[in-house]
Tab-separated table of C-alpha atoms and ligand atoms in Angstrom:
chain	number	residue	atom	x	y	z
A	1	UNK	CA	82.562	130.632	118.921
A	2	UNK	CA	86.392	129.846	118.581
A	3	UNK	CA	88.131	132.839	117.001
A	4	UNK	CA	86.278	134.848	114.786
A	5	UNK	CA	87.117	138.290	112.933
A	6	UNK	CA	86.083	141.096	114.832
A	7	UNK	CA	83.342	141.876	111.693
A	8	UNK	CA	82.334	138.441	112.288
A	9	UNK	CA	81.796	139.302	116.017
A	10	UNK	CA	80.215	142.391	115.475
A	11	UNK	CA	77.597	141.156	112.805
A	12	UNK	CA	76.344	138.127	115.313
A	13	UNK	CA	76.327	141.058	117.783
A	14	UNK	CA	74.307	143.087	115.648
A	15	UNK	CA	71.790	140.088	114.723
A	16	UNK	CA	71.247	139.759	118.541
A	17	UNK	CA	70.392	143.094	119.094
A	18	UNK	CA	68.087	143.882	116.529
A	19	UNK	CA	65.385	143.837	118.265
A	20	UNK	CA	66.947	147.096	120.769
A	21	UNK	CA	65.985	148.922	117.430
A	22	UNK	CA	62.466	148.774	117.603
A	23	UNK	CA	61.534	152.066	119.498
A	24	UNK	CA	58.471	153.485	121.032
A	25	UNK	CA	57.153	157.089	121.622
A	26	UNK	CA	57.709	158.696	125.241
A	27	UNK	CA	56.158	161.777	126.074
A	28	UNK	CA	58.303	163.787	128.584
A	29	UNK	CA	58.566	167.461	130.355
A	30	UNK	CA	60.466	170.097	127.612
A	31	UNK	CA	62.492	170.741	130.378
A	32	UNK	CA	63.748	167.135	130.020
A	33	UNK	CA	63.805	166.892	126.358
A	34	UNK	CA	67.374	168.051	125.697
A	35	UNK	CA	69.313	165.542	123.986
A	36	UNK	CA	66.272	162.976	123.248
A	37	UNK	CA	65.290	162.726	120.073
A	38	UNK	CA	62.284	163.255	118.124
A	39	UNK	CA	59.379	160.611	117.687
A	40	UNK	CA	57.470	161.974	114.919
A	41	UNK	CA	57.529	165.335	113.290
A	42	UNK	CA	56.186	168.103	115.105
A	43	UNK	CA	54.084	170.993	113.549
A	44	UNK	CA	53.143	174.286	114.652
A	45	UNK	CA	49.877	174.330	116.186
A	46	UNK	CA	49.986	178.463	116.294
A	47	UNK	CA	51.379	180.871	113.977
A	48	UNK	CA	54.301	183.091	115.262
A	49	UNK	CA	54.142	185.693	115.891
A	50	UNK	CA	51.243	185.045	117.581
A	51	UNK	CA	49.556	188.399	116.853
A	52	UNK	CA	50.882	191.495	114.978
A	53	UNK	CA	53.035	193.341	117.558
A	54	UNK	CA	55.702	195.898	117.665
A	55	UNK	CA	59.276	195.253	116.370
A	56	UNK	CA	59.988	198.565	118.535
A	57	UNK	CA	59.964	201.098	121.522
A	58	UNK	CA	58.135	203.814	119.413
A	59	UNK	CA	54.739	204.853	117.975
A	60	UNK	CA	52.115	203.152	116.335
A	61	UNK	CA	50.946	205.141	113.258
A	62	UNK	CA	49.050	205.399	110.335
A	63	UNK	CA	51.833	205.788	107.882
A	64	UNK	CA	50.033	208.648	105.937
A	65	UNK	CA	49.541	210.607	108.932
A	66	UNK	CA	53.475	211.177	108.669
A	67	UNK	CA	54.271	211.285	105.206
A	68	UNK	CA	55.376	214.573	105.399
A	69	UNK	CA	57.857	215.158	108.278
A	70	UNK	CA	58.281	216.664	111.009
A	71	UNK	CA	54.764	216.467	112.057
A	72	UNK	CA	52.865	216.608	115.242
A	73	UNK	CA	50.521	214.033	116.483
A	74	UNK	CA	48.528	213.435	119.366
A	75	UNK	CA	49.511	210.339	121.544
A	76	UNK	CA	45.652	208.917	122.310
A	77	UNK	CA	47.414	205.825	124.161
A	78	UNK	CA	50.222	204.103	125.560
A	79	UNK	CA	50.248	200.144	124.987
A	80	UNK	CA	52.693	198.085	127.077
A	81	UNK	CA	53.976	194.431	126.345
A	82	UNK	CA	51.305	192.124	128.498
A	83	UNK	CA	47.717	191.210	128.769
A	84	UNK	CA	45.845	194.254	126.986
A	85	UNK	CA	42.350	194.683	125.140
A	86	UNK	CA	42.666	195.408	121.424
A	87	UNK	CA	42.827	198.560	120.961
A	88	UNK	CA	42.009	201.041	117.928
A	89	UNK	CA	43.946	203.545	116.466
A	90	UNK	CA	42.232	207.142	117.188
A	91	UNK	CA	42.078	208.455	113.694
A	92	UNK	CA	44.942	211.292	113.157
A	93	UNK	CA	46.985	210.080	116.332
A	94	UNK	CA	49.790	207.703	117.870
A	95	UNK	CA	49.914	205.211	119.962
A	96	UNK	CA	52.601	204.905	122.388
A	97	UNK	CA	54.123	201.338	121.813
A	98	UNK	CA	56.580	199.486	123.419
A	99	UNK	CA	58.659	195.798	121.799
A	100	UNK	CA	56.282	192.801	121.298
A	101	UNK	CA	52.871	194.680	122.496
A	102	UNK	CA	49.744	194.247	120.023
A	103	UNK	CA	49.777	196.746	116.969
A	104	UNK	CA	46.142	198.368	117.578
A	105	UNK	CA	43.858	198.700	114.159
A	106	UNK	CA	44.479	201.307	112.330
A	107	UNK	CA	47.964	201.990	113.139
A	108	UNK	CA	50.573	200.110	109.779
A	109	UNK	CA	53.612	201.542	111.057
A	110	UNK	CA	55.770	201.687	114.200
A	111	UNK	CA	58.009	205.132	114.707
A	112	UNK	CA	60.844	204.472	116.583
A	113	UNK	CA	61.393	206.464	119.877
A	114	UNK	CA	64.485	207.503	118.640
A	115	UNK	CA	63.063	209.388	115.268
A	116	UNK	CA	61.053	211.552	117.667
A	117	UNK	CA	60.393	213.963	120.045
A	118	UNK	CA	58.119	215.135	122.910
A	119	UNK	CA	57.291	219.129	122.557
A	120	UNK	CA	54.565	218.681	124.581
A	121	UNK	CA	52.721	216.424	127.460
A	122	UNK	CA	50.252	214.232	125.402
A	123	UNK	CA	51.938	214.745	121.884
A	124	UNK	CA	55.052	213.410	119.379
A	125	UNK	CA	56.725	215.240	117.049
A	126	UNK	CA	57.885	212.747	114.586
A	127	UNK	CA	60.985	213.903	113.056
A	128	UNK	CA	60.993	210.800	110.478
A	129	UNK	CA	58.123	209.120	109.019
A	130	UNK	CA	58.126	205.061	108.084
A	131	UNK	CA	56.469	203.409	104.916
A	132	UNK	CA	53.622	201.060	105.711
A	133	UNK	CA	54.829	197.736	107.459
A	134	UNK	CA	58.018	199.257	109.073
A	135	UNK	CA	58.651	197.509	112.208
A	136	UNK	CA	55.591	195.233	111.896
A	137	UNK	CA	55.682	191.803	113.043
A	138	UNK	CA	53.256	190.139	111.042
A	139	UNK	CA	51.012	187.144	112.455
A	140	UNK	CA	52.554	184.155	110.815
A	141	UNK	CA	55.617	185.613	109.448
A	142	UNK	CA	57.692	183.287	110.752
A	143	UNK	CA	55.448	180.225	111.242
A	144	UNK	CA	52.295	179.557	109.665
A	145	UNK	CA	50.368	177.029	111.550
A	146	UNK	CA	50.231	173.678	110.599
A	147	UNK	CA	53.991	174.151	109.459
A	148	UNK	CA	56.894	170.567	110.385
A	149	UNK	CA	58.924	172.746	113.347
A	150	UNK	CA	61.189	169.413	114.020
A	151	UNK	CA	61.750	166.699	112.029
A	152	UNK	CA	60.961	163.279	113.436
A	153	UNK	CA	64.749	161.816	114.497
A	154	UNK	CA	66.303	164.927	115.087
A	155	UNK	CA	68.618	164.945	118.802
A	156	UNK	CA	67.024	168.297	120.484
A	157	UNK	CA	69.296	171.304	120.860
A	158	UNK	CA	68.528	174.067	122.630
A	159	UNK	CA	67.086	175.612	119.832
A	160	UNK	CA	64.706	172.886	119.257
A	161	UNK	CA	64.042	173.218	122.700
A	162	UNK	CA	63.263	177.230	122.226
A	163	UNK	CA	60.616	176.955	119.337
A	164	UNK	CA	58.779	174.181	120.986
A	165	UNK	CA	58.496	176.367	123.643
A	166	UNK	CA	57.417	179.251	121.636
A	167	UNK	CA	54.531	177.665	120.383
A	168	UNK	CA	53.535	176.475	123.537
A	169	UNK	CA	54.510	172.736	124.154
A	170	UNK	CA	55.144	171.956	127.662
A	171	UNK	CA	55.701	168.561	126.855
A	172	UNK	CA	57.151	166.449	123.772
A	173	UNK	CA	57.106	162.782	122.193
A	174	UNK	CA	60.598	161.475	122.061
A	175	UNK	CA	61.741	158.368	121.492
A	176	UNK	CA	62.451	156.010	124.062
A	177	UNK	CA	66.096	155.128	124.775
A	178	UNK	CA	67.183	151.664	124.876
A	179	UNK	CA	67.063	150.259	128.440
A	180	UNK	CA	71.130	148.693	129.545
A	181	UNK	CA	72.231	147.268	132.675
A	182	UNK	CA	75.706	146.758	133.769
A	183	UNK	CA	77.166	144.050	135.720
A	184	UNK	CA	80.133	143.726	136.868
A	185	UNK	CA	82.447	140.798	137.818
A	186	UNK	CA	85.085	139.658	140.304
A	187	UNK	CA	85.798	139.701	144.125
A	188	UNK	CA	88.395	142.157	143.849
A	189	UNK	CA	86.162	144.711	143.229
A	190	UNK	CA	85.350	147.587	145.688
A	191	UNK	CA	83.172	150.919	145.016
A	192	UNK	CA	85.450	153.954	144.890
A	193	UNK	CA	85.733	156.031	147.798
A	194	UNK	CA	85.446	153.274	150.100
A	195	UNK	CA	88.418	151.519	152.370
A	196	UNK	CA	90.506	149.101	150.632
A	197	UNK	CA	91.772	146.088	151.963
A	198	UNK	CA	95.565	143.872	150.190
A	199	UNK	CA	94.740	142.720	146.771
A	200	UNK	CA	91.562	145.192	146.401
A	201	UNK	CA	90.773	147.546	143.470
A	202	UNK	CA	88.421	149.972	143.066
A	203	UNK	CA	85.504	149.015	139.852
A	204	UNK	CA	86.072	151.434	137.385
A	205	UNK	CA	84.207	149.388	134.693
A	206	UNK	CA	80.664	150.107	135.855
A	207	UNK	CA	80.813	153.684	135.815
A	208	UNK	CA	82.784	154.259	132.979
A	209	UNK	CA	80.251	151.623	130.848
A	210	UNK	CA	77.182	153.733	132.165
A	211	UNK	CA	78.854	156.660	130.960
A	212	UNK	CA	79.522	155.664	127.788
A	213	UNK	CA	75.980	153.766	127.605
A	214	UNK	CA	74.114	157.514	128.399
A	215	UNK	CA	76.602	159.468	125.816
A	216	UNK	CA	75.285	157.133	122.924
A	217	UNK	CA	71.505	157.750	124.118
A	218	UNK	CA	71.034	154.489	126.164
A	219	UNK	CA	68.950	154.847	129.831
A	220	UNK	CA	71.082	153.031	131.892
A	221	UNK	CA	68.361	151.279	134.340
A	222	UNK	CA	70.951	149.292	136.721
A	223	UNK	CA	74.996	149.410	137.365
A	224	UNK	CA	75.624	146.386	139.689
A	225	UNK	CA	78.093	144.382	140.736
A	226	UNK	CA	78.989	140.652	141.347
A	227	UNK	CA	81.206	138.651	143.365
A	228	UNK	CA	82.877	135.634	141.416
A	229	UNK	CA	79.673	133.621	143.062
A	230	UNK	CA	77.890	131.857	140.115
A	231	UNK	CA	74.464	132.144	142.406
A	232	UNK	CA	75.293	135.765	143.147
A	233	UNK	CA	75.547	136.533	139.518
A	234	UNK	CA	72.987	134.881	138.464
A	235	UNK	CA	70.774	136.533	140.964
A	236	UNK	CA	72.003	139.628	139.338
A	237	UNK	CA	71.820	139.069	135.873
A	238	UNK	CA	67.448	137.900	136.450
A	239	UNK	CA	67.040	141.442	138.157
A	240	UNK	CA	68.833	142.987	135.684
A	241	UNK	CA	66.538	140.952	133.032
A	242	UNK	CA	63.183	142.279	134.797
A	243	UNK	CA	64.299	146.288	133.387
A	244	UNK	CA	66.585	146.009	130.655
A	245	UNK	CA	66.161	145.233	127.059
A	246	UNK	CA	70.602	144.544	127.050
A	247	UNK	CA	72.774	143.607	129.534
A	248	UNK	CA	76.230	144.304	129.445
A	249	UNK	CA	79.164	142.195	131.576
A	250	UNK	CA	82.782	142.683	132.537
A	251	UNK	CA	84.948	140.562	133.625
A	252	UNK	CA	85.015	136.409	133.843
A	253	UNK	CA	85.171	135.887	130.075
A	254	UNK	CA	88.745	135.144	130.320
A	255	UNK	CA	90.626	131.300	130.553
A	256	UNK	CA	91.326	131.644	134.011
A	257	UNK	CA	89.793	129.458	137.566
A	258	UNK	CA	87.345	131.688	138.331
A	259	UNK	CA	85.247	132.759	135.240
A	260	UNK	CA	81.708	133.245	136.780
A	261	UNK	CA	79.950	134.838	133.488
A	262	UNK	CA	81.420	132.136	131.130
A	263	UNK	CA	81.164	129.475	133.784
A	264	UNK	CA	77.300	130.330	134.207
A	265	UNK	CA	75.764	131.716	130.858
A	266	UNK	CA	77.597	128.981	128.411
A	267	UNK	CA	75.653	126.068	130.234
A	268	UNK	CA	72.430	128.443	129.217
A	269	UNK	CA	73.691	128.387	125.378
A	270	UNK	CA	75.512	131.509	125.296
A	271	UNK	CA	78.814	131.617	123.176
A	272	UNK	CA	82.290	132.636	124.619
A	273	UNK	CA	85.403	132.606	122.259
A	274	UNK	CA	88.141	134.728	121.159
A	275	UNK	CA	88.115	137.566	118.704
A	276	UNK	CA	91.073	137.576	116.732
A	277	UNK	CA	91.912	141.782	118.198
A	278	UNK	CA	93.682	143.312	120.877
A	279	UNK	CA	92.962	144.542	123.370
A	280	UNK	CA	89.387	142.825	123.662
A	281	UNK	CA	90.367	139.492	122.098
A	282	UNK	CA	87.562	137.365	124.939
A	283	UNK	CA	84.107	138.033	124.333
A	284	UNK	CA	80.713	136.263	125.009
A	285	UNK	CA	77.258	136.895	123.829
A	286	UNK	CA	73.997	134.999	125.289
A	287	UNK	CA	70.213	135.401	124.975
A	288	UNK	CA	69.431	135.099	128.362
A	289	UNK	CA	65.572	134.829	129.365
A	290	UNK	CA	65.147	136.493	126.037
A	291	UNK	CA	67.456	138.904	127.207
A	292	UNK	CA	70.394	139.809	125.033
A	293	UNK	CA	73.768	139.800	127.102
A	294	UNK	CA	76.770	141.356	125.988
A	295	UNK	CA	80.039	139.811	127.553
A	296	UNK	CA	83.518	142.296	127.386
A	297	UNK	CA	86.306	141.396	129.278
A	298	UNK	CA	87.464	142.926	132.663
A	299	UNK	CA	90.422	144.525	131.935
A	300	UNK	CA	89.496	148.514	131.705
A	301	UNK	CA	90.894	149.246	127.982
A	302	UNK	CA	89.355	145.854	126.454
A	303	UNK	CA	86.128	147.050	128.258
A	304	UNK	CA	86.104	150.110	126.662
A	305	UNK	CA	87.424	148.845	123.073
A	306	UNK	CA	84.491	146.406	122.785
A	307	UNK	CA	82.083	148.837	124.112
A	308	UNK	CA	83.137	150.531	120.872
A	309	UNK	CA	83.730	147.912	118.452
A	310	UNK	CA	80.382	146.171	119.087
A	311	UNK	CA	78.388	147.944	121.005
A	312	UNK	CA	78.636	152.052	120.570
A	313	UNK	CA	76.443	152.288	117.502
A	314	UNK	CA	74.130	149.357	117.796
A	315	UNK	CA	73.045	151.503	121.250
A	316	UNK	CA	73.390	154.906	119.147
A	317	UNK	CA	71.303	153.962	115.979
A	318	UNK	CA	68.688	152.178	118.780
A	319	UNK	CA	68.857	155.764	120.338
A	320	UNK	CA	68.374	157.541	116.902
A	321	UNK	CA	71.678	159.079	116.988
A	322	UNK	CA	73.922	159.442	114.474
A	323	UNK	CA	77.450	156.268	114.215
A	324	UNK	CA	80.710	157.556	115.849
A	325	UNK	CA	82.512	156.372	112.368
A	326	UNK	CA	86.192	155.964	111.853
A	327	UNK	CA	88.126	158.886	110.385
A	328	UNK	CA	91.538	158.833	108.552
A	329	UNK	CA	94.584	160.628	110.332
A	330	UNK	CA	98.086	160.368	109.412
A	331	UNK	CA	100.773	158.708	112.025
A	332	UNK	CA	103.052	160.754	113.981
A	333	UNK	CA	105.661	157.673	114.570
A	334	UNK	CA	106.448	154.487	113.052
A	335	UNK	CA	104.119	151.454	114.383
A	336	UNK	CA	104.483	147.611	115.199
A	337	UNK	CA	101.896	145.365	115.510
A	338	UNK	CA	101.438	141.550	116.177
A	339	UNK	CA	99.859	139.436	113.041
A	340	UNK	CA	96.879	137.831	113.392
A	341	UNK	CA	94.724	140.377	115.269
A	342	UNK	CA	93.265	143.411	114.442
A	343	UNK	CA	95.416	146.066	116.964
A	344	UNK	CA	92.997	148.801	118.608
A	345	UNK	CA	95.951	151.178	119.892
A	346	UNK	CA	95.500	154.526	122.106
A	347	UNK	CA	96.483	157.692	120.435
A	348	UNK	CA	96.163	160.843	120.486
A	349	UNK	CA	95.438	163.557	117.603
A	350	UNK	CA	98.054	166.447	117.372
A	351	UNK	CA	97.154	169.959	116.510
A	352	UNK	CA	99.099	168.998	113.805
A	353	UNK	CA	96.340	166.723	112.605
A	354	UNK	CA	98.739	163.866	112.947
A	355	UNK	CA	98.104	161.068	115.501
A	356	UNK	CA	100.667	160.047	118.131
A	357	UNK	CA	100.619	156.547	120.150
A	358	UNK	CA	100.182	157.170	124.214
A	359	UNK	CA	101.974	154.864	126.297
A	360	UNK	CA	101.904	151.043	125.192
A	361	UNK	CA	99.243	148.609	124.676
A	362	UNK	CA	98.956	146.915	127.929
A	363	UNK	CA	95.032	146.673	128.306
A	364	UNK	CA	95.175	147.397	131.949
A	365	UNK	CA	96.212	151.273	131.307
A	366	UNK	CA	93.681	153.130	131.977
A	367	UNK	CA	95.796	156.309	132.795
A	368	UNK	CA	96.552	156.143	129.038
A	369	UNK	CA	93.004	155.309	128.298
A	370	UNK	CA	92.262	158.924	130.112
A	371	UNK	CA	95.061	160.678	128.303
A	372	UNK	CA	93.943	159.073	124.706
A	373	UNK	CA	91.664	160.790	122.299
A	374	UNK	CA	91.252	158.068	119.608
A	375	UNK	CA	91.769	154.113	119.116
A	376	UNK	CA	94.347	153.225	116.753
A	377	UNK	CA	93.129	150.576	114.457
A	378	UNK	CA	95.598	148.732	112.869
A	379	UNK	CA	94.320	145.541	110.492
A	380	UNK	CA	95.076	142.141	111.481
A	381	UNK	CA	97.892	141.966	108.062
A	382	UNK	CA	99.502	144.083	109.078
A	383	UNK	CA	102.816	144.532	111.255
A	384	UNK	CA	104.408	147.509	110.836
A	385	UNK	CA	103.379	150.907	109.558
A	386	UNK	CA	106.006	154.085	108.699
A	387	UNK	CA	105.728	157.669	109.835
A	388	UNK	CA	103.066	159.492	107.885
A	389	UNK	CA	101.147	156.469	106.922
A	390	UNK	CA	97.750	157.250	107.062
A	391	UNK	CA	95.882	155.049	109.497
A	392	UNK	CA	91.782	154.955	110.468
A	393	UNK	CA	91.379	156.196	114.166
A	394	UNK	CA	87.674	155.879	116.000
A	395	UNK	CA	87.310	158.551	118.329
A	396	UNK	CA	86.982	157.599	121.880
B	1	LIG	P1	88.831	139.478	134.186
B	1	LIG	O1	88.374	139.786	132.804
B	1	LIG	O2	87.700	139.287	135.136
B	1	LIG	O3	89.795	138.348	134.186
B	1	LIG	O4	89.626	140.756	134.680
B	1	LIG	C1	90.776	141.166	134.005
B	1	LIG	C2	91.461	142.282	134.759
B	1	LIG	O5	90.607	143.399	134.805
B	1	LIG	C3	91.811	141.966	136.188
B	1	LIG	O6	93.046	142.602	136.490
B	1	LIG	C4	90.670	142.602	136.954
B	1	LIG	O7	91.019	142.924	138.277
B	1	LIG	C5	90.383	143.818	136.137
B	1	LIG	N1	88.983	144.203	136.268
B	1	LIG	C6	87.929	143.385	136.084
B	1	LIG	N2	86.779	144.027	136.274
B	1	LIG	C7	87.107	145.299	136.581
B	1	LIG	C8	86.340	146.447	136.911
B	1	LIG	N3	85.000	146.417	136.924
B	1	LIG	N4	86.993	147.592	137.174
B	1	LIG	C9	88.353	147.625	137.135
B	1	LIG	N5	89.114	146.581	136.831
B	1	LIG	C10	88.518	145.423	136.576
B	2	LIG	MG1	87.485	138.641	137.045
């Protein structure tokens, strides 16, 4: 791979990964289910309502016993919300009812509480009457059984969430997510929140890869980390290979001494070149053990911009969520860019709608990174771009 286009990149990448695509079904706790997304679709196996019940606090009638108004009837039961035996309408009477309790036979009508009175202990005056079917909740009238609730490939909301609950599933068939691991490279590298000794950094690329692995649906089944030791990667990347179905590396792609995942995957046929963009422009890609391996860069920024120029909706479309796709947004200030590579610069979107450049395009800024909303993306003709231009920006 010498340099290549960046759709030339991202094409082999996609060929590599094809197989990520193939998904089974996973059945998993509703309570977990938030955010997966549907196997197959899903039908009603009850109707809702359930059973006829009461729309109201009120009375259960028989709406020809109060045709005429005000009447008097006598109350022959109360029936609560809960566990209850069905019940019969006394002929000529009401039944106390309260919200969502079994409508007994008999009864076609619910009287709310407030259209009536109590004159005496064990009686209702009701002061308005109600046409048959007032305040009913039929069985079935909102779901028949039998009926598609969820679409198969839908992400579940909440209120996916609530109707499969409704009709009783504890438990749901989702689709698995595609299984990543991250490694990442060099002896610099400390975890945060430990000590650090002269010429030590903390590894932000791990985390911030399994982050944005898990938003686009991925499980994320390792994040480790590798001295510039070709054993000690190695040793990493065939534990990573036992769980995942994709690795992903940072770091030691680059032309320098000390390039451990280009100095041990090309011997084992994997490709490492240069894609003609910035940041990003070093990239590898190996099938290792039959394990695809995705190599980024180390630099923070160029990790990120080729977690989103090859790899964001290859993971998402495994996942069964919908592409993160490039919108158009007009430039706040005049830009410059270098021929020859496609430019992937930080901005950030103004209320304005317009899109504004944050800090410069030094791949190590990951401050600016933080503060950005949106990559630039500037094509590889071009060098400079006026005010107002309208430009395509990928959200971040
Ligand atoms: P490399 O691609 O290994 O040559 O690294 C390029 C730059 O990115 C160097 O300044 C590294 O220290 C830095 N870098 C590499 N990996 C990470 C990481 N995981 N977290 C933060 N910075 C990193
Ligand atoms: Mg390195």
């Amino acid at each position: 791979m010498s340099a290549v286009s960046v759709e030339e990149h991202a094409a082999a990448v996609e060929a590599m990964l094809a197989a990520l695509g193939t998904r089974t079904a996973q059945r998993i706790p509703l309570a977990e289910a938030l955010g997966r997304v549907s196997f197959e679709d899903v039908r009603s196996p009850v109707d809702l309502p359930l059973f006829r019940n009461s729309q109201m606090d009120g009375y259960a009638v028989d709406s020809r016993s109060v045709a005429t108004t005000p009447v008097t009837l006598p109350v022959s039961t109360v029936i609560a919300a809960g566990p209850t035996e069905a019940a019969v309408l006394a002929s000529g009477s009401a039944a106390k009812i309260m919200t969502g309790a079994p409508i007994p036979d008999g009864a076609d009508a619910i009287v709310p509480v407030e259209d009536t009175t109590v004159p005496t202990v064990g009686s209702v005056t009701i002061e308005r009457g109600r046409a048959a079917g007032a305040f009913v909740r039929e069985q079935g009238s909102d779901v028949r059984v039998g009926t598609i609730l969820i679409e198969a490939g839908r992400a579940l909301e909440p209120r996916h969430i609530s109707v499969l609950a409704a009709v009783g599933f504890a438990e749901v068939d989702v689709r698995s997510r595609p299984r990543v691991a991250v490694v990442t490279t060099g002896a610099e590298l400390v975890d945060a929140g430990s000590a650090l000794t002269p010429g030590q950094i903390y590894d932000s690329n791990g985390i911030t890869l399994a982050a944005h692995l898990q938003a686009s649906g991925a499980e994320v089944v390792a994040v480790a980390r590798s001295s510039d030791d070709p054993s000690r990667f190695r040793e990493i990347l065939d534990e990573a290979a036992q769980s995942a179905e994709l690795i992903i590396t940072s770091g030691g792609v680059s032309m320098g001494d000390f390039e451990v995942v280009k100095d041990v995957l090309r011997p084992l046929g994997g490709h490492f070149g240069s894609v003609r963009m910035q940041p990003g422009g070093p990239q590898g890609m190996t099938m290792f053990d039959g394990i695809p391996v995705l190599s980024f860069p180390g630099n923070p920024v160029s990790t990120v911009v080729s977690y989103i120029m090859f790899a964001r909706n290859i993971v998402r479309k495994a996942a069964g969520l919908s592409p993160v796709l490039p919108r158009t947004a007009s430039l706040h200030e005049p830009v410059v860019s270098a021929p020859g590579r496609r430019q992937l610069l930080r901005g950030r979107l103004r209320d304005d709608g317009r899109v504004e450049l944050v800090a410069g395009p030094g791949s190590h800024l990951v401050a600016a990174l933080a503060w950005a909303d949106v990559l630039i993306d500037i094509d590889s003709d071009t060098t400079e771009l006026a005010a107002g231009t309208d430009v395509e920006v990928w959200p971040l």
